Amino acid sequence: MHPDLDRERALARRLRELPEEAAQPYGWHEFQRRAGARTRPARRLAGGRALATASVLALGIIAVWARLGGWSAQPARLAPQAAPPPAAHTAAMERWLASLPREPAVVHVGTRAAVTGLEDRIAQVDDLLSAERLDRAHPARLLALQQARTRLVGALVQVRYAETLADESR
């Protein structure tokens, strides 16, 4: 006989021996219980999601409100630690800038534009300082202009230092 035919007959016999209707794995009540158990964790997270949404919305409203001028901080008072850097520090920054070549060997447009813009703004502040000193302006105004000039010189030092490092790395 053929072994393939024997396998088919054995399989057919086993299939006939199976019960007519297979038993259900579980009933309708068990299905409902399991479905309810799956949705309980999602229900617990619903409160957290609502809280997170409300928090993000509140932060957005506060950010827009502050940006549009709804909240104004008190003007800063001149504190002893907020005093401008000593004149020696500013002079040292200016000496270092003067020691650099006027233009680097390789000029990058973006860096050169930043340097030129900072130099122009420093010149404008210098003009304002001269005019205010001639008009015998209020000392607070002179101090504010001097602080602005010091910040601009510091920014120029940082840009030129980065430019110098980039040139040396080539």
mmCIF file of C-alpha atoms in Angstrom:
data_model
loop_
_atom_site.group_PDB
_atom_site.id
_atom_site.type_symbol
_atom_site.label_atom_id
_atom_site.label_comp_id
_atom_site.label_asym_id
_atom_site.label_seq_id
_atom_site.Cartn_x
_atom_site.Cartn_y
_atom_site.Cartn_z
ATOM 1 C CA MET A 1 0.000 0.000 0.000
ATOM 2 C CA HIS A 2 0.914 3.632 -0.336
ATOM 3 C CA PRO A 3 2.005 5.361 2.879
ATOM 4 C CA ASP A 4 0.543 8.697 1.694
ATOM 5 C CA LEU A 5 -2.922 7.177 1.452
ATOM 6 C CA ASP A 6 -2.640 5.719 4.973
ATOM 7 C CA ARG A 7 -1.858 9.150 6.390
ATOM 8 C CA GLU A 8 -4.843 10.676 4.680
ATOM 9 C CA ARG A 9 -7.138 7.926 5.972
ATOM 10 C CA ALA A 10 -5.793 8.355 9.515
ATOM 11 C CA LEU A 11 -6.335 12.092 9.317
ATOM 12 C CA ALA A 12 -9.857 11.660 7.994
ATOM 13 C CA ARG A 13 -10.642 9.178 10.779
ATOM 14 C CA ARG A 14 -9.344 11.603 13.446
ATOM 15 C CA LEU A 15 -11.398 14.433 12.006
ATOM 16 C CA ARG A 16 -14.521 12.243 12.139
ATOM 17 C CA GLU A 17 -13.804 11.440 15.787
ATOM 18 C CA LEU A 18 -13.909 15.111 16.756
ATOM 19 C CA PRO A 19 -17.088 16.256 18.486
ATOM 20 C CA GLU A 20 -19.688 17.851 16.228
ATOM 21 C CA GLU A 21 -19.490 21.254 17.899
ATOM 22 C CA ALA A 22 -16.309 22.578 19.501
ATOM 23 C CA ALA A 23 -16.691 23.911 23.020
ATOM 24 C CA GLN A 24 -16.542 27.700 23.282
ATOM 25 C CA PRO A 25 -13.435 28.986 25.065
ATOM 26 C CA TYR A 26 -15.606 31.127 27.345
ATOM 27 C CA GLY A 27 -19.097 32.544 27.469
ATOM 28 C CA TRP A 28 -20.577 35.991 26.897
ATOM 29 C CA HIS A 29 -20.315 36.990 30.562
ATOM 30 C CA GLU A 30 -16.616 36.113 30.645
ATOM 31 C CA PHE A 31 -16.116 38.139 27.443
ATOM 32 C CA GLN A 32 -17.763 41.195 29.023
ATOM 33 C CA ARG A 33 -15.684 40.809 32.188
ATOM 34 C CA ARG A 34 -12.412 40.651 30.210
ATOM 35 C CA ALA A 35 -13.391 43.602 28.020
ATOM 36 C CA GLY A 36 -14.172 45.660 31.127
ATOM 37 C CA ALA A 37 -10.840 44.730 32.700
ATOM 38 C CA ARG A 38 -9.004 46.023 29.616
ATOM 39 C CA THR A 39 -10.696 49.439 29.697
ATOM 40 C CA ARG A 40 -10.134 50.099 33.419
ATOM 41 C CA PRO A 41 -6.467 51.203 33.059
ATOM 42 C CA ALA A 42 -7.450 53.555 30.235
ATOM 43 C CA ARG A 43 -10.133 55.074 32.469
ATOM 44 C CA ARG A 44 -7.563 55.621 35.220
ATOM 45 C CA LEU A 45 -5.306 57.470 32.761
ATOM 46 C CA ALA A 46 -8.141 59.665 31.513
ATOM 47 C CA GLY A 47 -7.835 61.916 34.575
ATOM 48 C CA GLY A 48 -4.087 62.242 34.056
ATOM 49 C CA ARG A 49 -4.555 63.088 30.409
ATOM 50 C CA ALA A 50 -7.076 65.772 31.275
ATOM 51 C CA LEU A 51 -4.706 67.211 33.890
ATOM 52 C CA ALA A 52 -1.785 67.225 31.432
ATOM 53 C CA THR A 53 -3.908 68.886 28.763
ATOM 54 C CA ALA A 54 -5.092 71.547 31.200
ATOM 55 C CA SER A 55 -1.506 72.185 32.347
ATOM 56 C CA VAL A 56 -0.207 72.612 28.804
ATOM 57 C CA LEU A 57 -3.115 74.895 27.956
ATOM 58 C CA ALA A 58 -2.513 77.010 31.072
ATOM 59 C CA LEU A 59 1.203 77.326 30.287
ATOM 60 C CA GLY A 60 0.379 78.372 26.730
ATOM 61 C CA ILE A 61 -2.043 81.035 27.939
ATOM 62 C CA ILE A 62 0.490 82.364 30.448
ATOM 63 C CA ALA A 63 3.204 82.479 27.769
ATOM 64 C CA VAL A 64 0.991 84.394 25.346
ATOM 65 C CA TRP A 65 -0.204 86.722 28.104
ATOM 66 C CA ALA A 66 3.365 87.478 29.210
ATOM 67 C CA ARG A 67 4.490 87.955 25.608
ATOM 68 C CA LEU A 68 1.714 90.434 24.862
ATOM 69 C CA GLY A 69 2.630 92.553 27.872
ATOM 70 C CA GLY A 70 0.050 91.320 30.338
ATOM 71 C CA TRP A 71 2.746 90.888 32.942
ATOM 72 C CA SER A 72 5.485 93.408 33.444
ATOM 73 C CA ALA A 73 8.357 92.851 35.768
ATOM 74 C CA GLN A 74 9.525 95.626 38.038
ATOM 75 C CA PRO A 75 12.337 97.665 36.509
ATOM 76 C CA ALA A 76 15.688 96.384 37.600
ATOM 77 C CA ARG A 77 17.367 98.320 40.358
ATOM 78 C CA LEU A 78 21.064 98.941 40.204
ATOM 79 C CA ALA A 79 22.518 96.530 42.701
ATOM 80 C CA PRO A 80 26.141 96.543 43.789
ATOM 81 C CA GLN A 81 26.767 93.201 42.063
ATOM 82 C CA ALA A 82 25.034 94.434 38.873
ATOM 83 C CA ALA A 83 27.600 97.193 38.435
ATOM 84 C CA PRO A 84 29.338 97.279 35.062
ATOM 85 C CA PRO A 85 32.649 95.479 34.772
ATOM 86 C CA PRO A 86 35.558 97.627 35.870
ATOM 87 C CA ALA A 87 37.034 99.941 33.296
ATOM 88 C CA ALA A 88 40.208 97.866 33.373
ATOM 89 C CA HIS A 89 38.279 94.823 32.123
ATOM 90 C CA THR A 90 36.726 96.802 29.272
ATOM 91 C CA ALA A 91 40.106 98.293 28.432
ATOM 92 C CA ALA A 92 41.653 94.813 28.385
ATOM 93 C CA MET A 93 38.984 93.607 25.945
ATOM 94 C CA GLU A 94 39.623 96.601 23.696
ATOM 95 C CA ARG A 95 43.414 96.062 23.803
ATOM 96 C CA TRP A 96 42.962 92.429 22.809
ATOM 97 C CA LEU A 97 40.700 93.440 19.930
ATOM 98 C CA ALA A 98 43.262 96.039 18.815
ATOM 99 C CA SER A 99 46.001 93.389 18.809
ATOM 100 C CA LEU A 100 44.105 91.281 16.265
ATOM 101 C CA PRO A 101 44.597 91.833 12.548
ATOM 102 C CA ARG A 102 41.927 94.100 11.070
ATOM 103 C CA GLU A 103 40.613 91.279 8.874
ATOM 104 C CA PRO A 104 41.452 87.579 9.082
ATOM 105 C CA ALA A 105 43.243 85.777 6.257
ATOM 106 C CA VAL A 106 40.101 83.879 5.272
ATOM 107 C CA VAL A 107 36.881 85.839 5.564
ATOM 108 C CA HIS A 108 33.533 84.121 6.107
ATOM 109 C CA VAL A 109 30.565 86.232 5.100
ATOM 110 C CA GLY A 110 28.376 85.427 8.114
ATOM 111 C CA THR A 111 31.113 86.074 10.651
ATOM 112 C CA ARG A 112 32.270 89.218 8.882
ATOM 113 C CA ALA A 113 28.690 90.529 8.808
ATOM 114 C CA ALA A 114 28.337 89.877 12.549
ATOM 115 C CA VAL A 115 31.639 91.653 13.291
ATOM 116 C CA THR A 116 30.726 94.614 11.095
ATOM 117 C CA GLY A 117 27.272 94.879 12.657
ATOM 118 C CA LEU A 118 28.703 94.816 16.181
ATOM 119 C CA GLU A 119 31.343 97.407 15.284
ATOM 120 C CA ASP A 120 28.648 99.679 13.827
ATOM 121 C CA ARG A 121 26.499 99.362 16.941
ATOM 122 C CA ILE A 122 29.501 100.117 19.175
ATOM 123 C CA ALA A 123 30.179 103.239 17.101
ATOM 124 C CA GLN A 124 26.531 104.319 17.487
ATOM 125 C CA VAL A 125 26.677 103.858 21.252
ATOM 126 C CA ASP A 126 29.959 105.790 21.355
ATOM 127 C CA ASP A 127 28.284 108.669 19.488
ATOM 128 C CA LEU A 128 25.348 108.593 21.899
ATOM 129 C CA LEU A 129 27.702 108.565 24.883
ATOM 130 C CA SER A 130 29.582 111.582 23.535
ATOM 131 C CA ALA A 131 26.368 113.494 22.882
ATOM 132 C CA GLU A 132 24.942 112.643 26.310
ATOM 133 C CA ARG A 133 28.148 113.721 28.060
ATOM 134 C CA LEU A 134 28.099 117.038 26.213
ATOM 135 C CA ASP A 135 24.456 117.584 27.207
ATOM 136 C CA ARG A 136 25.266 116.730 30.834
ATOM 137 C CA ALA A 137 22.796 113.848 30.816
ATOM 138 C CA HIS A 138 21.490 112.027 33.855
ATOM 139 C CA PRO A 139 24.119 109.630 35.307
ATOM 140 C CA ALA A 140 21.715 106.676 35.063
ATOM 141 C CA ARG A 141 21.414 107.242 31.306
ATOM 142 C CA LEU A 142 25.206 107.393 30.938
ATOM 143 C CA LEU A 143 25.559 104.225 33.002
ATOM 144 C CA ALA A 144 22.995 102.405 30.835
ATOM 145 C CA LEU A 145 24.810 103.440 27.651
ATOM 146 C CA GLN A 146 28.163 102.391 29.110
ATOM 147 C CA GLN A 147 26.728 98.989 30.071
ATOM 148 C CA ALA A 148 25.300 98.561 26.563
ATOM 149 C CA ARG A 149 28.696 99.422 25.099
ATOM 150 C CA THR A 150 30.432 96.934 27.402
ATOM 151 C CA ARG A 151 27.988 94.182 26.374
ATOM 152 C CA LEU A 152 28.575 94.949 22.691
ATOM 153 C CA VAL A 153 32.360 94.919 23.124
ATOM 154 C CA GLY A 154 32.052 91.592 24.983
ATOM 155 C CA ALA A 155 29.989 90.138 22.144
ATOM 156 C CA LEU A 156 32.544 91.399 19.619
ATOM 157 C CA VAL A 157 35.352 89.787 21.629
ATOM 158 C CA GLN A 158 33.490 86.468 21.608
ATOM 159 C CA VAL A 159 32.890 86.568 17.850
ATOM 160 C CA ARG A 160 36.465 87.562 17.068
ATOM 161 C CA TYR A 161 37.811 84.900 19.465
ATOM 162 C CA ALA A 162 35.722 82.240 17.732
ATOM 163 C CA GLU A 163 36.944 83.558 14.394
ATOM 164 C CA THR A 164 40.558 83.327 15.598
ATOM 165 C CA LEU A 165 40.067 79.759 16.826
ATOM 166 C CA ALA A 166 38.515 78.772 13.507
ATOM 167 C CA ASP A 167 41.461 80.287 11.604
ATOM 168 C CA GLU A 168 44.001 78.480 13.797
ATOM 169 C CA SER A 169 42.259 75.128 13.352
ATOM 170 C CA ARG A 170 42.790 75.180 9.583
#
